[in-house]
Amino acid sequence: MKNNCIFCAIAEGEIPSFKVYEDEKVVAYLDINPFTEGHTLVIPKTHSEGLLDTEEETLAAIITRVKKVAAHLKSALPCDGFNILQNNGEAAGQTVKHVHFHIVPRYGNSPIVFESHAGDMGQLKALADRIRMA
Ligand code: 5GP
Ligand code: ZN
């Protein structure tokens, strides 16, 4: 298997998948363990691990296809919205080390919970001062 990578194998057609879109640069297919109906993964055909080691040109190609596929899902499914999710590193929940974007259609009020908390304004300001890019 190329790069010992399951998503490269899917892109090459060595492992079956339920493809919903393909062109010269990307493949989009249904996630095998969907959060919701229509949960789709968009991947580049070239291997890279995550956002930071992916070429800008490739990222630009992926995000335009994410938009195209999301627009299609929104018209083909009775969903009311969608989330785009992109995990980097195990701490972020990345389990497959081939960069991918999740498109997760959302229906009515069915919850997928990302827990947040009210930010402390002083701490937020101090953090922004510390990490602001030049
Ligand atoms: P991550 O957690 O790395 O962002 O997401 C990886 C996703 O790939 C998971 O949602 C998982 O269900 C999906 N996945 C893992 N192996 C396969 C596979 O062989 N086929 C498909 N279609 N999806 C897969
Ligand atoms: Zn790969």
mmCIF file of C-alpha atoms and ligand atoms in Angstrom:
data_model
loop_
_atom_site.group_PDB
_atom_site.id
_atom_site.type_symbol
_atom_site.label_atom_id
_atom_site.label_comp_id
_atom_site.label_asym_id
_atom_site.label_seq_id
_atom_site.Cartn_x
_atom_site.Cartn_y
_atom_site.Cartn_z
ATOM 1 C CA MET A 1 0.000 0.000 0.000
ATOM 2 C CA LYS A 2 1.447 3.386 -1.090
ATOM 3 C CA ASN A 3 2.807 5.374 1.899
ATOM 4 C CA ASN A 4 1.287 2.622 4.067
ATOM 5 C CA CYS A 5 -1.785 4.864 3.974
ATOM 6 C CA ILE A 6 -5.393 3.745 3.824
ATOM 7 C CA PHE A 7 -6.558 7.025 2.230
ATOM 8 C CA CYS A 8 -3.895 6.769 -0.508
ATOM 9 C CA ALA A 9 -5.243 3.255 -1.124
ATOM 10 C CA ILE A 10 -8.781 4.649 -1.376
ATOM 11 C CA ALA A 11 -7.590 7.395 -3.762
ATOM 12 C CA GLU A 12 -5.892 4.731 -5.918
ATOM 13 C CA GLY A 13 -9.015 2.554 -5.857
ATOM 14 C CA GLU A 14 -7.139 -0.287 -4.118
ATOM 15 C CA ILE A 15 -9.622 -0.135 -1.241
ATOM 16 C CA PRO A 16 -13.308 0.347 -2.019
ATOM 17 C CA SER A 17 -15.151 3.463 -0.963
ATOM 18 C CA PHE A 18 -18.473 5.119 -1.628
ATOM 19 C CA LYS A 19 -17.221 7.990 -3.781
ATOM 20 C CA VAL A 20 -19.404 11.029 -4.267
ATOM 21 C CA TYR A 21 -16.943 13.159 -6.246
ATOM 22 C CA GLU A 22 -13.582 12.762 -7.978
ATOM 23 C CA ASP A 23 -11.385 14.870 -10.220
ATOM 24 C CA GLU A 24 -7.667 15.051 -11.052
ATOM 25 C CA LYS A 25 -6.732 16.482 -7.648
ATOM 26 C CA VAL A 26 -9.188 15.199 -5.029
ATOM 27 C CA VAL A 27 -11.536 12.402 -4.060
ATOM 28 C CA ALA A 28 -14.593 12.735 -1.831
ATOM 29 C CA TYR A 29 -16.279 9.694 -0.301
ATOM 30 C CA LEU A 30 -18.620 8.784 2.521
ATOM 31 C CA ASP A 31 -17.069 8.377 5.956
ATOM 32 C CA ILE A 32 -17.362 4.748 7.031
ATOM 33 C CA ASN A 33 -18.388 5.796 10.583
ATOM 34 C CA PRO A 34 -20.613 8.791 9.893
ATOM 35 C CA PHE A 35 -21.553 11.431 12.461
ATOM 36 C CA THR A 36 -24.683 12.083 10.374
ATOM 37 C CA GLU A 37 -26.173 10.955 7.080
ATOM 38 C CA GLY A 38 -23.976 12.167 4.231
ATOM 39 C CA HIS A 39 -20.812 12.671 6.331
ATOM 40 C CA THR A 40 -18.203 12.978 3.588
ATOM 41 C CA LEU A 41 -14.405 13.143 3.541
ATOM 42 C CA VAL A 42 -12.522 15.224 0.979
ATOM 43 C CA ILE A 43 -8.882 14.264 0.428
ATOM 44 C CA PRO A 44 -6.112 15.240 -1.984
ATOM 45 C CA LYS A 45 -4.782 12.461 -4.207
ATOM 46 C CA THR A 46 -1.250 13.360 -3.120
ATOM 47 C CA HIS A 47 -0.139 12.199 0.316
ATOM 48 C CA SER A 48 0.566 14.600 3.154
ATOM 49 C CA GLU A 49 -0.163 14.123 6.818
ATOM 50 C CA GLY A 50 -1.979 17.247 7.876
ATOM 51 C CA LEU A 51 -2.668 20.903 7.155
ATOM 52 C CA LEU A 52 0.848 22.132 7.938
ATOM 53 C CA ASP A 53 2.760 19.853 5.555
ATOM 54 C CA THR A 54 0.304 20.268 2.661
ATOM 55 C CA GLU A 55 1.278 22.554 -0.238
ATOM 56 C CA GLU A 56 -0.723 25.780 -0.526
ATOM 57 C CA GLU A 57 -1.750 24.887 -4.072
ATOM 58 C CA THR A 58 -3.109 21.552 -2.904
ATOM 59 C CA LEU A 59 -4.944 23.181 0.000
ATOM 60 C CA ALA A 60 -6.503 25.680 -2.393
ATOM 61 C CA ALA A 61 -7.686 22.808 -4.583
ATOM 62 C CA ILE A 62 -9.124 20.926 -1.598
ATOM 63 C CA ILE A 63 -11.071 23.848 -0.151
ATOM 64 C CA THR A 64 -12.672 24.685 -3.500
ATOM 65 C CA ARG A 65 -13.787 21.043 -3.761
ATOM 66 C CA VAL A 66 -15.031 21.098 -0.157
ATOM 67 C CA LYS A 67 -17.254 24.009 -1.176
ATOM 68 C CA LYS A 68 -18.421 22.227 -4.328
ATOM 69 C CA VAL A 69 -19.221 18.950 -2.549
ATOM 70 C CA ALA A 70 -20.870 20.723 0.423
ATOM 71 C CA ALA A 71 -23.097 22.690 -1.962
ATOM 72 C CA HIS A 72 -24.039 19.453 -3.682
ATOM 73 C CA LEU A 73 -24.784 17.662 -0.390
ATOM 74 C CA LYS A 74 -26.930 20.585 0.724
ATOM 75 C CA SER A 75 -29.078 20.281 -2.381
ATOM 76 C CA ALA A 76 -29.103 16.459 -2.498
ATOM 77 C CA LEU A 77 -29.913 15.864 1.190
ATOM 78 C CA PRO A 78 -32.587 17.346 3.463
ATOM 79 C CA CYS A 79 -29.936 18.890 5.701
ATOM 80 C CA ASP A 80 -30.232 22.364 7.185
ATOM 81 C CA GLY A 81 -26.517 23.163 7.430
ATOM 82 C CA PHE A 82 -23.133 21.511 7.676
ATOM 83 C CA ASN A 83 -19.893 21.610 9.633
ATOM 84 C CA ILE A 84 -16.409 21.466 8.144
ATOM 85 C CA LEU A 85 -13.972 19.659 10.415
ATOM 86 C CA GLN A 86 -10.249 19.137 9.878
ATOM 87 C CA ASN A 87 -8.223 17.362 12.576
ATOM 88 C CA ASN A 88 -4.438 17.664 12.981
ATOM 89 C CA GLY A 89 -2.567 15.370 15.333
ATOM 90 C CA GLU A 90 -3.721 12.716 17.747
ATOM 91 C CA ALA A 91 -4.532 15.310 20.422
ATOM 92 C CA ALA A 92 -7.043 16.770 17.964
ATOM 93 C CA GLY A 93 -8.579 13.369 17.219
ATOM 94 C CA GLN A 94 -6.777 12.704 13.935
ATOM 95 C CA THR A 95 -6.776 8.958 13.373
ATOM 96 C CA VAL A 96 -5.815 8.791 9.675
ATOM 97 C CA LYS A 97 -2.545 10.523 8.798
ATOM 98 C CA HIS A 98 -3.552 11.702 5.327
ATOM 99 C CA VAL A 99 -4.911 15.235 5.323
ATOM 100 C CA HIS A 100 -8.693 15.298 5.008
ATOM 101 C CA PHE A 101 -11.640 17.603 5.483
ATOM 102 C CA HIS A 102 -14.887 16.300 6.966
ATOM 103 C CA ILE A 103 -18.169 17.669 5.652
ATOM 104 C CA VAL A 104 -20.814 16.856 8.279
ATOM 105 C CA PRO A 105 -24.388 17.607 7.205
ATOM 106 C CA ARG A 106 -26.605 18.799 10.057
ATOM 107 C CA TYR A 107 -30.291 18.126 10.442
ATOM 108 C CA GLY A 108 -32.651 20.194 12.581
ATOM 109 C CA ASN A 109 -31.446 20.397 16.158
ATOM 110 C CA SER A 110 -29.635 17.051 16.402
ATOM 111 C CA PRO A 111 -26.641 17.913 18.558
ATOM 112 C CA ILE A 112 -22.963 17.191 18.032
ATOM 113 C CA VAL A 113 -21.490 18.774 21.128
ATOM 114 C CA PHE A 114 -18.274 20.788 21.060
ATOM 115 C CA GLU A 115 -18.183 22.106 24.637
ATOM 116 C CA SER A 116 -17.221 25.735 25.128
ATOM 117 C CA HIS A 117 -16.969 28.007 28.146
ATOM 118 C CA ALA A 118 -17.306 31.750 28.584
ATOM 119 C CA GLY A 119 -13.891 33.314 28.001
ATOM 120 C CA ASP A 120 -12.230 35.599 30.567
ATOM 121 C CA MET A 121 -11.649 38.937 28.759
ATOM 122 C CA GLY A 122 -8.376 39.626 30.576
ATOM 123 C CA GLN A 123 -7.002 36.196 29.753
ATOM 124 C CA LEU A 124 -8.157 36.450 26.126
ATOM 125 C CA LYS A 125 -6.426 39.835 25.749
ATOM 126 C CA ALA A 126 -3.214 38.560 27.344
ATOM 127 C CA LEU A 127 -3.236 35.503 25.107
ATOM 128 C CA ALA A 128 -3.810 37.535 21.938
ATOM 129 C CA ASP A 129 -0.967 39.891 22.984
ATOM 130 C CA ARG A 130 1.297 36.857 23.473
ATOM 131 C CA ILE A 131 0.547 35.020 20.244
ATOM 132 C CA ARG A 132 -0.334 37.829 17.765
ATOM 133 C CA MET A 133 1.412 37.302 14.414
ATOM 134 C CA ALA A 134 3.793 40.009 13.211
HETATM 135 P P1 5GP B 1 -9.990 11.807 11.670
HETATM 136 O O1 5GP B 1 -10.459 11.415 13.044
HETATM 137 O O2 5GP B 1 -8.596 11.284 11.359
HETATM 138 O O3 5GP B 1 -10.156 13.253 11.394
HETATM 139 O O4 5GP B 1 -11.007 11.098 10.678
HETATM 140 C C1 5GP B 1 -10.759 9.909 10.011
HETATM 141 C C2 5GP B 1 -12.089 9.452 9.496
HETATM 142 O O5 5GP B 1 -11.866 8.447 8.548
HETATM 143 C C3 5GP B 1 -12.986 8.839 10.581
HETATM 144 O O6 5GP B 1 -14.183 9.589 10.663
HETATM 145 C C4 5GP B 1 -13.199 7.417 10.115
HETATM 146 O O7 5GP B 1 -14.518 6.980 10.318
HETATM 147 C C5 5GP B 1 -12.862 7.493 8.643
HETATM 148 N N1 5GP B 1 -12.307 6.266 8.102
HETATM 149 C C6 5GP B 1 -11.311 5.511 8.636
HETATM 150 N N2 5GP B 1 -11.039 4.454 7.835
HETATM 151 C C7 5GP B 1 -11.880 4.564 6.764
HETATM 152 C C8 5GP B 1 -12.072 3.773 5.592
HETATM 153 O O8 5GP B 1 -11.432 2.763 5.369
HETATM 154 N N3 5GP B 1 -13.034 4.189 4.726
HETATM 155 C C9 5GP B 1 -13.768 5.327 4.943
HETATM 156 N N4 5GP B 1 -14.686 5.635 4.031
HETATM 157 N N5 5GP B 1 -13.615 6.093 6.038
HETATM 158 C C10 5GP B 1 -12.682 5.721 6.933
HETATM 159 ZN ZN ZN B 2 -1.975 8.936 2.064
#
